Every structure is written in structure tokens, then in C-alpha cells.
Amino acid sequence: MAATTRFALVDCNSFYVSCERVFRPELEGVPVVVLSNNDGCVIARSNEAKALGLKMGTPYFQVKDLVKRERVEVFSSNYELYGDMSRRVVSTLSQFTPNLEVYSIDECFLDLSHLRPEEVGKYGHEIQETVLRWTGIPVSVGVAGTKTLAKVANKLAKKRPHANGVLSLQTAAETEEALRETQIGDVWGIGRQHAKRLQQLNVNTAWDLSKMPDGWVKKNMAVTGLRTLLELRGQPCQDLETETPGKKNICTSRSFGRPLTELKDIKEALSTHTVRCATKLRRQNSCAAGVTVFLMTNRFAVTEHLYCNSRTMQLPQPTSSELELLQRAMHLLKGMFRPGKRYVKVGIILTDLVPASEVQLDLFSSQKEEKHSKLMNTLDTLRQRFGHQALTYAVQGNKKESAVEEENRAPWMLQKKFLSSLYTTSVEGLLQVRA
Amino acid sequence: MKAEVILIDRPDVMQLHDMTAHHLSLFSSAVRAGFPSPAADYDAEPIDLNAYITQNPTATFLARVEGDSMIGAHIEPGDLVVIDRSLKPVSGRIVLAFVAGEFTIKRLMQKPDGAYLEPENPKYQSIKITQPDMGRIWGVVVGVVKKV
């Protein structure tokens, strides 16, 4: 495949909010926010909510009054819905090019090298209109010769009112104007520390940065900084990553719905995380040779001593069997648990991953491995068909995470007081319409 | 008939995008030993009910019906309607519209004096779209899934 010479970054506008609005059109024009797991912080805002001064990452309890006064619509994060809508957006975008990189849940890089320059603007609008019509999700499109410049173009496509959500940087003059308009902290790959340092040197915009000497940037901002510099000048250093490499570590952890003191409750949570994590492991056809479990008390509680511990164990042989992993995880947890503490979070990390096909079977365990692998296959198939809670272990307890009523939920389960329906992934959750 | 029952009994039937999930195999040979199946060369793909019911799974959504205003079009309370957002809502098609703060299924009719959303039950009245911002078409209804 030839290297890409024109990148489009397609970014969904306020993605989580937009997902909610597809099924609640009356929320168009109304301030909407979506909260993080456990209804902790604001993680997505509609433009109207931004205008009210609601900031990303603000704890919900701090803005409760504002929310009530201004009648802001609040949602718990509905990742099942967002995941399905994201998949629909990606699938729509794949109609426009075979070469596409899913960069995050709401962003994709597209290879538009095949277009003639004069076609780009129209094509961008066509992408935008098609995604909106098919999925209901509004997107912005930024097009340029490098990924970093496509990011710049995308930000301005949202900001410039006359751009209508599509901006293509083709000539040197267009690029210069865009770079001058872009604050240094908004450049892709420039973290807060580097931004601060650059501002002290009077490097305030992306344009200023692009004029910095290579040597200085390499010395002070390492190779990744140099890459950003070259990309701002229009020299592509990162091609599309169309195939996502399997992850090296897989982690599943959640804060509890409320602080926990009982080992039994924490075991329920950890075993559920372990099953999730093992499922992810098998989905990428890997086996893990190491298991780490961590457990912590509230970082912010002043009156209590912070207790934060983790234990790691190497396995005799890499495995993807959740039976094996559950046993080890429970063992590690027991070793760390101290009574009398109020715990807020537990998690599991599977490490030292190897492709399942490369696992060397030793003579004595191979029969067990084979048995487990067949069992896991069956479990995966059944869970895919009937939902991930269709088959659980006794240690996970008998409460369902999908339950809405407080009494049907275990104390470790995340709070989701403002959860919308599973409109696209559950028969019970479907949109109700009048006829 | 059997095909319909299987489609409806699946709890994950709303996953219309998953083209491989709802195959109804009408043909499969499981000969383990002995003479090879003479039909093996003619093996065909199983029937895919998703492909039958929608052309574009990416843009297809399901919704549950309440109310009896479309009974004349065989859309009854409790049915699931299949909605394709990628189709153009042309006059004469049944659509899912969002009007006056509510989702409603009606037949779209373009008449000389304007657009109407018409019921298929004499008990109900047509809705005339008087202003462009009165409502919007959410998608075009392309199918109905019933439990019998």
C-alpha cells in the first residue's frame, strides 16, 4: 500500500451527547451533559452546556445546583449505546475509503489520497451528510496532508462558522492561516507541560512551533516532538494504522458504587472484572502469562489512611481460561485484603500476553488446556448470543448490572442513575413509537 | 413459517448489522464418513433474514409500536418496525416522524397544498405539516416483525 498523501480526520461532535439526542430529538438545542462511570464527572457536553460554563472533568456534585437551575439534561454513560453507534459511524465511513483508521470511539482517519484536489471539499460534505443521515450523528471533517494537520483542520472546521463543519487545507496559504489560528496547547501531541514551556519562549501558535529549529525540538521534546514539527510543516511521519495491533496488557477495573468493607462484595466485583478481562483477552486471540490484582481505598479521604496495594503472579503457562484466572485473582485478592478498611476500587491486569497460537503446551497440562479452551469457546458463543451476564460464576453473586432498581443491584456496581435505554442492543430497550 | 419464528425468538434480533448471526441454515450436510456428499459442490450460503429485511444494516434501527393508527398497513401495537435511515422519504412511503415532541409512524403524502402524515385507521386524523420546523422524518419504515 502506498503511503497516504491526504488524510481526513472525521470527528463526531459531542459524540456521547449526540448519541443520546438521536433517540431524544427534543433535546436538540437543550444543554446536555453525560457523566463518567459511577456518575462521577462531566465527560461530554453539548454546545449549550459548554456555554453555561460546564467544564470537562468537573465532579457532578459540584454542578448539581447549576444543572437544576439551568435545566441541564444529565445522562449516565451508556457505553453499550455509544459503542454500537460508533460502530455504525465507522461502517458508514468505510463506504468512502477502504483505508481507514479507527483512532478512538468518536474519531477516524480516512485515506483520501485518491481524490483530485478540487473534489475534496465536496467529498467532505458528502461524508458529513451521509453519516448524519444514516446514523443521526453530526460530524466534522478536517482534511490535510498529514495527520497532525488534519487534526488542526478538524478543530477549525468546528470553530469557523462559515466552514459548516468541513475544512480542507490544501495550499500553503490556507495551511499558514490555520496554523496561526491554532493555539499551541491545541496541537495534537503537545501536552500541557510542553505547551507551558513553549509559551514561555513566546511560541504561542502552531505556526510559531513550525518555525522552530529541528535541533531544539528534538533535544527538548524528543522524537515525538520532532514528528509533530515535521507534520505541521506538511511532511507526513505517521501513516494510517489500519490494523490495530493486539494490546500488550489488558486491564479491567471500576470504582465501586459506594465504599466497600466486606471481602465478599469485593470478590464479586473482582470476579466480574476478571471474566470481562478474560473475554477481551480471548477476543484478541491472546493468552496471559501474568496476573496483577490491585485494590485501593479512597485517595481523597482525609480521615482514613490510604491503602493501595497490588500483587502480581506469573503463571506456569500462558492461559486464556477464565477458570484459571479467576482462581489466581481470588488468591491474590485474599492476600491483600485488610479488614476494617473502606475500599473504593479493585481491578485486574493481564500481562505478558502472547498469541494463543504460540503457546507451548507442556505434556501434562495439555489435556486440561484443551478442555478449558473448548469450554471458553462455548461460553463466548453463548454470551455473545444471550448477553455477557447469561452465564456467571457463583462468586460473582446473583445481581445483574443491567438492573435499574437499587435493591436489585450489588453495592459494588456502578451508579447509573441517569442511564438511557439500550436503544440498539436490547429488545427491552428499543425506542417506543406511536402509531 | 419456521423462518419467522426463529427470527423472532432470538433475543439478539435487534443486531441487524451482524450479518452472520441470524443465518437460518436450510441446508447443511454432516456426513462424517463414507461416501462424500454429492451435494457438497452445490453448497450454498444459508438464507440471511437480515439481508431480506434491509438493504443497509448500518442505517437500520428497530422500534416498538404502541397505538393502532396504522392498523390498515398491518402495523399493530407490540410489533417491531424496521427503519432504514438511509432511504429518501418520498411521498407514499410509511415513515417514522418526530412531530410535536413525539415519535409517530404515519404514511407520508405529498399533496399540492403541502405534506401530510396520514394514518391508516379511520379513527384518526391526518397531520398537516404547516411549517418546516414542525417536525422531521427520522427514517423510512421498511418492514414489520410480528410475533404470532
Coordinates of C-alpha atoms in Angstrom, one line a residue:
Chain A
M1 CA 0.0 0.0 0.0
A2 CA 1.4 3.4 -1.0
A3 CA 1.8 5.9 1.8
T4 CA -1.2 8.2 2.3
T5 CA -0.8 11.7 0.9
R6 CA -4.1 13.1 2.1
F7 CA -5.7 12.4 5.4
A8 CA -9.2 13.3 6.6
L9 CA -10.0 13.3 10.3
V10 CA -13.7 12.7 10.9
D11 CA -14.7 13.6 14.4
C12 CA -18.2 13.2 15.9
N13 CA -19.4 16.4 17.5
S14 CA -20.1 15.9 21.3
F15 CA -20.4 12.2 20.5
Y16 CA -22.0 10.9 23.7
V17 CA -24.5 13.7 23.7
S18 CA -25.2 13.2 20.1
C19 CA -25.9 9.5 20.6
E20 CA -28.5 10.4 23.3
R21 CA -30.1 13.0 21.0
V22 CA -30.6 10.6 18.1
F23 CA -33.3 8.9 20.2
R24 CA -34.4 12.0 22.1
P25 CA -34.7 14.7 19.3
E26 CA -36.4 17.0 21.7
L27 CA -33.0 17.6 23.3
E28 CA -31.7 19.4 20.3
G29 CA -30.8 22.9 21.4
V30 CA -31.1 22.0 25.1
P31 CA -28.0 21.8 27.4
V32 CA -27.0 18.1 27.8
V33 CA -24.1 16.5 29.8
V34 CA -23.0 12.9 30.1
L35 CA -21.3 11.7 33.3
S36 CA -18.4 9.3 33.7
N37 CA -18.7 5.8 35.1
N38 CA -20.4 5.9 38.5
D39 CA -21.9 9.3 37.7
G40 CA -18.7 10.9 38.8
C41 CA -17.6 13.7 36.5
V42 CA -18.9 15.5 33.4
I43 CA -17.2 13.8 30.4
A44 CA -19.3 15.1 27.5
R45 CA -21.2 18.4 26.9
S46 CA -23.4 19.8 24.3
N47 CA -22.6 23.3 23.0
E48 CA -25.4 24.7 25.1
A49 CA -23.8 23.1 28.2
K50 CA -20.4 24.5 27.3
A51 CA -21.9 27.9 27.0
L52 CA -23.2 27.6 30.6
G53 CA -19.6 27.2 31.7
L54 CA -19.8 23.5 32.5
K55 CA -16.2 22.2 32.2
M56 CA -14.9 18.7 31.3
G57 CA -14.0 16.6 34.3
T58 CA -15.9 18.6 36.9
P59 CA -17.4 16.4 39.6
Y60 CA -21.1 16.1 39.2
F61 CA -21.9 17.1 42.8
Q62 CA -20.2 20.5 42.2
V63 CA -22.5 21.4 39.4
K64 CA -25.7 19.9 40.7
D65 CA -27.2 23.3 41.5
L66 CA -26.3 24.8 38.1
V67 CA -27.8 21.7 36.4
K68 CA -31.0 22.1 38.3
R69 CA -31.3 25.9 37.8
E70 CA -30.5 25.8 34.1
R71 CA -32.5 22.6 33.4
V72 CA -29.5 20.7 32.0
E73 CA -30.3 17.1 30.9
V74 CA -28.0 14.7 32.6
F75 CA -27.1 11.2 31.4
S76 CA -25.1 8.3 32.9
S77 CA -22.6 7.0 30.4
N78 CA -24.3 4.3 28.2
Y79 CA -21.3 2.7 26.7
E80 CA -23.3 -0.1 25.1
L81 CA -25.2 2.5 23.1
Y82 CA -22.1 4.6 22.3
G83 CA -20.2 1.5 21.2
D84 CA -23.0 0.5 18.8
M85 CA -23.4 4.0 17.4
S86 CA -19.6 4.3 17.0
R87 CA -19.6 1.0 15.0
R88 CA -22.3 2.4 12.8
V89 CA -20.4 5.6 12.1
V90 CA -17.2 3.6 11.3
S91 CA -19.2 1.3 9.0
T92 CA -20.7 4.3 7.2
L93 CA -17.3 5.9 6.8
S94 CA -15.9 2.7 5.3
Q95 CA -18.1 3.3 2.3
F96 CA -15.9 6.3 1.4
T97 CA -12.5 4.6 1.5
P98 CA -11.1 1.1 2.2
N99 CA -8.2 2.6 4.2
L100 CA -9.4 3.9 7.5
E101 CA -8.0 4.0 11.0
V102 CA -10.4 4.0 13.9
Y103 CA -8.5 6.3 16.2
S104 CA -10.9 6.5 19.1
I105 CA -14.6 5.8 19.8
D106 CA -15.5 9.1 18.0
E107 CA -12.7 9.8 15.6
C108 CA -11.5 8.1 12.4
F109 CA -8.6 8.9 10.0
L110 CA -9.5 8.3 6.3
D111 CA -7.2 8.0 3.4
L112 CA -8.4 10.4 0.7
S113 CA -5.3 10.3 -1.4
H114 CA -7.3 9.1 -4.4
L115 CA -9.2 12.3 -4.8
R116 CA -8.3 15.2 -7.1
P117 CA -7.8 18.4 -5.1
E118 CA -10.9 20.1 -6.4
E119 CA -13.1 17.2 -5.3
V120 CA -12.0 17.2 -1.6
G121 CA -14.4 19.8 -0.3
K122 CA -17.5 18.3 -1.9
Y123 CA -16.4 14.8 -0.7
G124 CA -16.0 16.1 2.8
H125 CA -19.6 17.4 2.8
E126 CA -20.8 14.2 1.3
I127 CA -19.2 12.2 4.2
Q128 CA -20.7 14.6 6.7
E129 CA -24.2 14.4 5.2
T130 CA -24.2 10.6 4.8
V131 CA -23.1 10.0 8.4
L132 CA -25.7 12.4 9.7
R133 CA -28.5 10.8 7.6
W134 CA -27.6 7.2 8.2
T135 CA -26.7 7.4 11.9
G136 CA -28.1 10.7 13.1
I137 CA -24.6 11.7 14.4
P138 CA -23.2 15.1 13.3
V139 CA -19.5 15.0 12.4
S140 CA -16.8 17.5 11.5
V141 CA -14.3 16.7 8.7
G142 CA -10.7 18.1 8.5
V143 CA -8.6 17.3 5.5
A144 CA -4.8 17.9 5.1
G145 CA -1.6 16.3 4.0
T146 CA -0.6 14.9 7.4
K147 CA -2.5 13.5 10.4
T148 CA -1.4 16.4 12.6
L149 CA -2.6 19.0 10.1
A150 CA -5.9 17.1 9.6
K151 CA -6.4 17.5 13.4
V152 CA -5.8 21.2 13.1
A153 CA -8.2 21.4 10.1
N154 CA -10.8 19.5 12.1
K155 CA -10.7 21.8 15.1
L156 CA -11.1 24.8 12.8
A157 CA -13.9 23.1 10.9
K158 CA -15.8 23.1 14.2
K159 CA -14.8 26.7 15.1
R160 CA -15.1 28.7 11.9
P161 CA -18.8 29.4 11.4
H162 CA -18.6 29.5 7.6
A163 CA -16.8 26.2 7.3
N164 CA -20.0 24.3 8.0
G165 CA -18.1 21.5 9.7
V166 CA -15.8 20.7 6.7
L167 CA -12.3 22.3 6.2
S168 CA -9.6 21.2 3.8
L169 CA -6.1 22.7 3.9
Q170 CA -4.6 22.4 0.5
T171 CA -2.5 25.5 -0.3
A172 CA 0.4 26.8 1.7
A173 CA -1.5 30.0 2.4
E174 CA -4.5 28.1 3.8
T175 CA -2.3 26.0 6.0
E176 CA -0.4 29.0 7.3
E177 CA -3.6 30.8 8.2
A178 CA -4.9 27.7 10.0
L179 CA -1.7 27.3 12.0
R180 CA -1.7 30.9 13.0
E181 CA -5.2 30.4 14.3
T182 CA -4.3 27.3 16.4
Q183 CA -3.1 27.8 19.9
I184 CA 0.0 25.7 20.9
G185 CA -1.9 23.8 23.5
D186 CA -4.4 22.6 20.9
V187 CA -1.8 21.0 18.7
W188 CA -2.1 17.2 18.6
G189 CA 0.6 15.6 20.7
I190 CA 1.6 18.7 22.6
G191 CA 1.0 18.1 26.3
R192 CA 0.3 20.7 28.9
Q193 CA 4.0 20.7 30.1
H194 CA 5.4 21.3 26.7
A195 CA 2.8 23.9 25.9
K196 CA 3.7 25.9 29.0
R197 CA 7.4 25.7 28.3
L198 CA 6.9 26.8 24.6
Q199 CA 4.7 29.7 25.7
Q200 CA 7.5 31.0 27.9
L201 CA 9.6 31.1 24.8
N202 CA 6.9 33.0 23.1
V203 CA 5.9 30.1 20.9
N204 CA 2.1 30.6 21.1
T205 CA 0.6 29.2 18.0
A206 CA 1.1 26.1 15.8
W207 CA 2.7 28.4 13.3
D208 CA 5.3 29.6 15.8
L209 CA 6.2 26.0 16.5
S210 CA 6.5 25.1 12.9
K211 CA 9.2 27.7 12.6
M212 CA 11.3 26.3 15.5
P213 CA 14.7 24.7 14.6
D214 CA 14.6 20.9 14.3
G215 CA 17.6 20.5 16.7
W216 CA 16.0 22.4 19.5
V217 CA 12.7 20.5 19.2
K218 CA 14.5 17.1 19.1
K219 CA 16.6 18.0 22.1
N220 CA 13.7 19.4 24.2
M221 CA 10.7 17.5 23.0
A222 CA 12.2 14.2 21.9
V223 CA 11.4 12.3 18.7
T224 CA 7.7 12.6 19.1
G225 CA 8.0 16.4 19.3
L226 CA 10.1 16.4 16.1
R227 CA 7.5 14.3 14.4
T228 CA 4.8 16.8 15.3
L229 CA 7.0 19.6 14.0
L230 CA 7.6 17.9 10.6
E231 CA 3.9 17.0 10.3
L232 CA 2.9 20.7 10.9
R233 CA 5.2 21.6 8.0
G234 CA 3.3 19.1 5.9
Q235 CA 5.7 16.2 5.9
P236 CA 3.8 13.0 6.8
C237 CA 5.5 11.0 9.6
Q238 CA 2.6 8.8 10.6
D239 CA 0.7 6.7 8.2
L240 CA -2.7 5.1 8.8
E241 CA -2.8 2.3 11.2
T242 CA -5.5 0.2 9.6
E243 CA -4.8 -2.8 11.7
T244 CA -4.9 -2.4 15.4
P245 CA -2.1 -4.4 17.0
G246 CA -3.2 -6.6 19.9
K247 CA -2.7 -4.9 23.2
K248 CA 0.3 -5.9 25.4
N249 CA -1.7 -5.6 28.6
I250 CA -5.4 -5.8 29.3
C251 CA -6.9 -4.2 32.3
T252 CA -10.4 -4.1 33.7
S253 CA -11.2 -2.1 36.8
R254 CA -14.0 0.0 38.1
S255 CA -14.7 2.2 41.1
F256 CA -17.4 0.7 43.4
G257 CA -20.9 2.3 43.5
R258 CA -20.0 3.0 47.2
P259 CA -17.1 2.2 49.5
L260 CA -17.0 -1.5 50.5
T261 CA -15.7 -3.1 53.6
E262 CA -16.7 -6.8 53.0
L263 CA -14.4 -9.2 51.2
K264 CA -17.4 -11.0 49.7
D265 CA -18.5 -7.8 47.9
I266 CA -15.1 -7.1 46.6
K267 CA -14.8 -10.7 45.4
E268 CA -18.0 -10.3 43.4
A269 CA -16.6 -7.2 41.7
L270 CA -13.2 -8.7 41.0
S271 CA -14.6 -11.9 39.6
T272 CA -16.9 -10.0 37.3
H273 CA -13.9 -7.8 36.1
T274 CA -11.8 -11.0 35.6
V275 CA -14.4 -12.6 33.4
R276 CA -14.7 -9.4 31.3
C277 CA -11.0 -9.1 31.1
A278 CA -10.5 -12.7 30.0
T279 CA -13.2 -12.3 27.4
K280 CA -11.3 -9.3 26.0
L281 CA -8.1 -11.5 26.1
R282 CA -9.7 -14.2 24.0
R283 CA -11.2 -11.8 21.6
Q284 CA -7.7 -10.7 20.5
N285 CA -6.6 -14.4 20.5
S286 CA -4.1 -13.9 23.2
C287 CA -3.0 -15.8 26.4
A288 CA -1.7 -14.1 29.5
A289 CA 1.4 -15.3 31.5
G290 CA 1.0 -12.8 34.3
V291 CA -1.8 -11.6 36.5
T292 CA -1.9 -8.4 38.6
V293 CA -4.7 -7.5 41.0
F294 CA -4.9 -4.1 42.7
L295 CA -7.1 -2.8 45.5
M296 CA -7.4 0.7 46.9
T297 CA -9.1 2.9 49.5
N298 CA -10.2 6.4 48.8
R299 CA -7.4 8.6 47.7
F300 CA -9.1 11.8 48.8
A301 CA -10.4 10.8 52.2
V302 CA -8.6 12.8 54.8
T303 CA -9.6 10.9 57.9
E304 CA -8.6 7.5 56.6
H305 CA -5.2 6.1 55.8
L306 CA -4.7 5.4 52.1
Y307 CA -4.2 1.8 51.5
C308 CA -3.2 0.9 48.0
N309 CA -1.8 -2.5 47.2
S310 CA -1.2 -4.7 44.2
R311 CA 0.0 -8.3 43.8
T312 CA 1.4 -10.0 40.8
M313 CA 1.8 -13.6 39.9
Q314 CA 3.4 -15.4 37.0
L315 CA 1.5 -18.3 35.6
P316 CA 3.3 -21.6 34.9
Q317 CA 1.9 -21.5 31.4
P318 CA 0.1 -18.7 29.5
T319 CA -3.6 -19.1 29.5
S320 CA -6.9 -17.5 28.4
S321 CA -9.1 -19.7 30.6
E322 CA -11.1 -17.6 33.0
L323 CA -11.4 -20.6 35.3
E324 CA -7.6 -20.4 35.8
L325 CA -7.5 -16.6 36.0
L326 CA -10.4 -16.4 38.5
Q327 CA -8.7 -18.8 40.9
R328 CA -5.4 -16.8 40.8
A329 CA -7.2 -13.4 41.0
M330 CA -9.1 -14.5 44.1
H331 CA -5.9 -15.8 45.7
L332 CA -4.1 -12.5 45.1
L333 CA -7.1 -10.5 46.5
K334 CA -7.2 -12.6 49.7
G335 CA -3.6 -11.9 50.3
M336 CA -4.1 -8.1 50.1
F337 CA -7.4 -7.7 51.9
R338 CA -7.2 -6.0 55.3
P339 CA -10.4 -5.9 57.3
G340 CA -11.7 -2.5 58.7
K341 CA -10.8 -0.5 55.6
R342 CA -13.2 1.2 53.2
Y343 CA -12.3 0.2 49.7
V344 CA -13.3 2.1 46.6
K345 CA -11.7 0.3 43.7
V346 CA -10.5 -3.1 42.5
G347 CA -9.0 -4.2 39.2
I348 CA -7.2 -6.9 37.3
I349 CA -4.4 -6.5 34.7
L350 CA -3.4 -9.4 32.5
T351 CA 0.2 -9.1 31.4
D352 CA 2.9 -10.8 29.3
L353 CA 0.4 -11.5 26.6
V354 CA 1.3 -14.0 23.8
P355 CA -0.6 -15.0 20.7
A356 CA -2.7 -18.1 21.6
S357 CA -1.3 -19.9 18.6
E358 CA 2.3 -19.6 20.0
V359 CA 1.6 -21.1 23.4
Q360 CA 3.8 -24.1 24.0
L361 CA 1.8 -26.9 25.6
D362 CA 3.5 -28.9 28.1
L363 CA 2.9 -32.6 28.2
F364 CA 0.9 -32.9 31.4
S365 CA -1.3 -29.9 31.2
S366 CA -2.3 -30.1 27.5
Q367 CA -5.4 -32.1 28.2
K368 CA -6.7 -29.7 30.7
E369 CA -5.8 -26.7 28.4
E370 CA -7.7 -28.3 25.6
K371 CA -10.8 -28.9 27.8
H372 CA -10.7 -25.3 29.1
S373 CA -10.3 -23.9 25.6
K374 CA -13.4 -25.7 24.3
L375 CA -15.4 -24.6 27.4
M376 CA -14.3 -21.0 26.8
N377 CA -15.3 -21.2 23.2
T378 CA -18.8 -22.3 24.3
L379 CA -19.0 -19.6 26.9
D380 CA -18.0 -16.9 24.4
T381 CA -20.6 -18.1 21.9
L382 CA -23.4 -18.2 24.5
R383 CA -22.5 -14.8 26.0
Q384 CA -22.4 -13.3 22.5
R385 CA -25.8 -14.6 21.9
F386 CA -27.5 -14.1 25.2
G387 CA -25.5 -11.2 26.7
H388 CA -22.4 -11.2 28.9
Q389 CA -24.4 -11.9 32.1
A390 CA -26.1 -15.0 30.7
L391 CA -23.6 -17.3 32.4
T392 CA -21.8 -16.2 35.6
Y393 CA -19.9 -17.9 38.4
A394 CA -21.4 -18.2 41.9
V395 CA -18.6 -15.9 43.3
Q396 CA -19.9 -13.1 41.1
G397 CA -23.2 -13.0 43.1
N398 CA -26.6 -13.0 41.6
K399 CA -27.3 -9.3 41.0
K400 CA -27.4 -8.1 37.4
E401 CA -25.6 -5.0 36.3
S402 CA -28.4 -4.2 33.9
A403 CA -30.9 -3.9 36.8
V404 CA -32.2 -0.4 37.3
E405 CA -33.8 -0.6 40.8
E406 CA -31.4 0.0 43.7
E407 CA -32.4 -3.2 45.6
N408 CA -31.5 -5.4 42.6
R409 CA -28.0 -4.0 42.3
A410 CA -25.0 -5.1 44.2
P411 CA -23.2 -2.4 46.3
W412 CA -20.1 -2.7 44.1
M413 CA -22.0 -2.0 40.9
L414 CA -21.6 1.4 39.2
Q415 CA -24.1 4.0 39.9
K416 CA -26.1 4.8 36.7
K417 CA -28.9 6.9 38.0
F418 CA -29.5 8.7 34.6
L419 CA -28.9 5.8 32.2
S420 CA -30.8 6.0 28.9
S421 CA -32.3 3.0 27.2
L422 CA -30.2 0.4 25.3
Y423 CA -31.9 1.6 22.1
T424 CA -29.9 -0.5 19.7
T425 CA -28.7 -3.5 21.7
S426 CA -31.6 -4.8 23.7
V427 CA -35.2 -5.7 22.7
E428 CA -36.4 -4.3 26.0
G429 CA -34.6 -1.0 25.3
L430 CA -36.0 -0.3 21.9
L431 CA -37.4 3.1 21.1
Q432 CA -41.2 3.3 21.7
V433 CA -43.1 4.9 18.9
R434 CA -46.7 5.9 18.5
A435 CA -48.7 4.7 15.5
Chain B
M1 CA -43.3 -20.0 8.6
K2 CA -40.5 -21.6 10.6
A3 CA -38.1 -18.9 9.5
E4 CA -40.2 -16.2 11.0
V5 CA -40.4 -18.0 14.4
I6 CA -36.7 -18.4 14.6
L7 CA -36.1 -14.8 13.7
I8 CA -38.4 -13.6 16.4
D9 CA -37.3 -15.9 19.2
R10 CA -33.7 -14.8 19.0
P11 CA -33.1 -12.4 21.9
D12 CA -30.4 -10.5 19.9
V13 CA -32.6 -10.0 16.8
M14 CA -32.0 -6.2 17.0
Q15 CA -28.4 -6.7 16.0
L16 CA -29.3 -6.3 12.4
H17 CA -25.8 -5.3 11.5
D18 CA -24.4 -8.7 12.4
M19 CA -24.8 -10.3 9.1
T20 CA -23.5 -13.7 10.3
A21 CA -25.7 -14.0 13.4
H22 CA -29.1 -14.8 12.0
H23 CA -28.4 -17.4 9.4
L24 CA -31.1 -19.9 9.1
S25 CA -29.5 -22.9 7.7
L26 CA -31.8 -24.7 5.4
F27 CA -29.0 -26.8 4.0
S28 CA -26.1 -28.5 5.7
S29 CA -24.5 -31.9 5.4
A30 CA -22.9 -33.5 8.4
V31 CA -21.6 -36.7 6.8
R32 CA -18.7 -37.9 8.9
A33 CA -17.5 -40.9 7.0
G34 CA -18.3 -43.0 4.0
F35 CA -19.3 -41.7 0.6
P36 CA -18.7 -38.0 0.1
S37 CA -21.9 -36.0 -0.2
P38 CA -22.9 -35.5 -3.8
A39 CA -24.4 -32.1 -2.8
A40 CA -21.1 -30.7 -1.4
D41 CA -20.3 -29.0 -4.7
Y42 CA -23.7 -27.2 -4.6
D43 CA -23.4 -26.0 -1.1
A44 CA -25.0 -22.5 -0.8
E45 CA -24.9 -19.8 1.7
P46 CA -27.7 -20.1 4.2
I47 CA -30.6 -17.7 4.0
D48 CA -29.9 -14.4 5.7
L49 CA -33.0 -12.8 7.1
N50 CA -31.2 -9.5 7.7
A51 CA -30.4 -9.2 4.0
Y52 CA -34.1 -10.0 3.3
I53 CA -35.5 -7.3 5.6
T54 CA -33.0 -4.5 5.0
Q55 CA -30.5 -3.3 2.3
N56 CA -28.4 -1.3 4.7
P57 CA -27.9 -2.7 8.2
T58 CA -25.6 0.2 9.2
A59 CA -28.5 2.6 8.9
T60 CA -31.2 0.3 10.1
F61 CA -32.9 0.6 13.6
L62 CA -35.8 -1.2 15.3
A63 CA -38.6 0.4 17.3
R64 CA -41.5 -0.9 19.2
V65 CA -45.0 0.2 18.2
E66 CA -47.8 1.5 20.5
G67 CA -51.2 2.6 19.2
D68 CA -53.4 1.4 16.4
S69 CA -53.4 4.3 13.9
M70 CA -51.6 2.2 11.3
I71 CA -53.6 -1.0 11.5
G72 CA -54.6 -0.7 7.9
A73 CA -51.0 -1.0 6.9
H74 CA -50.6 -4.1 9.2
I75 CA -48.6 -2.2 11.8
E76 CA -50.1 -3.2 15.1
P77 CA -49.4 -2.5 18.8
G78 CA -46.5 -4.5 20.1
D79 CA -44.9 -5.0 16.6
L80 CA -41.3 -4.1 15.9
V81 CA -40.9 -1.8 13.0
V82 CA -37.7 -1.9 10.9
I83 CA -36.5 1.6 10.0
D84 CA -33.9 2.5 7.4
R85 CA -32.5 6.0 7.8
S86 CA -30.6 5.9 4.5
L87 CA -33.7 5.9 2.3
K88 CA -35.2 9.1 1.0
P89 CA -38.6 9.7 2.4
V90 CA -40.7 10.0 -0.7
S91 CA -44.4 10.5 -0.9
G92 CA -46.4 7.3 -0.3
R93 CA -43.9 5.7 2.0
I94 CA -44.5 4.9 5.6
V95 CA -42.1 6.9 7.8
L96 CA -41.1 7.4 11.4
A97 CA -41.5 11.1 12.1
F98 CA -40.8 13.2 15.1
V99 CA -43.7 15.7 15.4
A100 CA -44.6 17.9 18.3
G101 CA -42.2 16.2 20.7
E102 CA -43.3 12.6 19.8
F103 CA -42.2 9.8 17.6
T104 CA -45.1 8.7 15.3
I105 CA -45.5 6.3 12.4
K106 CA -47.6 7.5 9.5
R107 CA -47.7 7.5 5.7
L108 CA -46.1 10.5 4.2
M109 CA -48.2 12.1 1.4
Q110 CA -47.0 15.0 -0.7
K111 CA -50.1 16.9 -1.9
P112 CA -50.4 20.1 -3.9
D113 CA -51.1 22.1 -0.8
G114 CA -48.4 20.6 1.4
A115 CA -47.1 17.5 3.1
Y116 CA -49.3 15.2 5.2
L117 CA -48.7 12.4 7.7
E118 CA -51.7 10.1 7.2
P119 CA -52.9 7.4 9.5
E120 CA -54.3 4.1 8.2
N121 CA -57.3 3.9 10.6
P122 CA -60.4 6.0 10.0
K123 CA -60.5 6.7 13.8
Y124 CA -57.5 9.1 13.4
Q125 CA -56.9 12.3 11.5
S126 CA -54.1 13.3 9.1
I127 CA -51.5 15.7 10.4
K128 CA -50.7 18.5 8.0
I129 CA -47.1 19.8 8.1
T130 CA -47.6 23.5 8.1
Q131 CA -44.1 24.7 9.0
P132 CA -40.8 23.2 8.1
D133 CA -39.7 23.2 11.8
M134 CA -42.9 21.4 12.9
G135 CA -41.2 18.0 12.7
R136 CA -38.8 15.9 10.9
I137 CA -38.6 12.5 9.2
W138 CA -36.4 10.2 11.3
G139 CA -36.4 7.3 8.8
V140 CA -38.3 5.2 6.4
V141 CA -40.2 2.1 7.6
V142 CA -39.1 -0.9 5.5
G143 CA -40.5 -3.8 7.5
V144 CA -42.5 -5.1 10.4
V145 CA -41.6 -8.0 12.7
K146 CA -44.5 -9.7 14.4
K147 CA -44.8 -12.4 17.0
V148 CA -47.5 -14.9 16.1

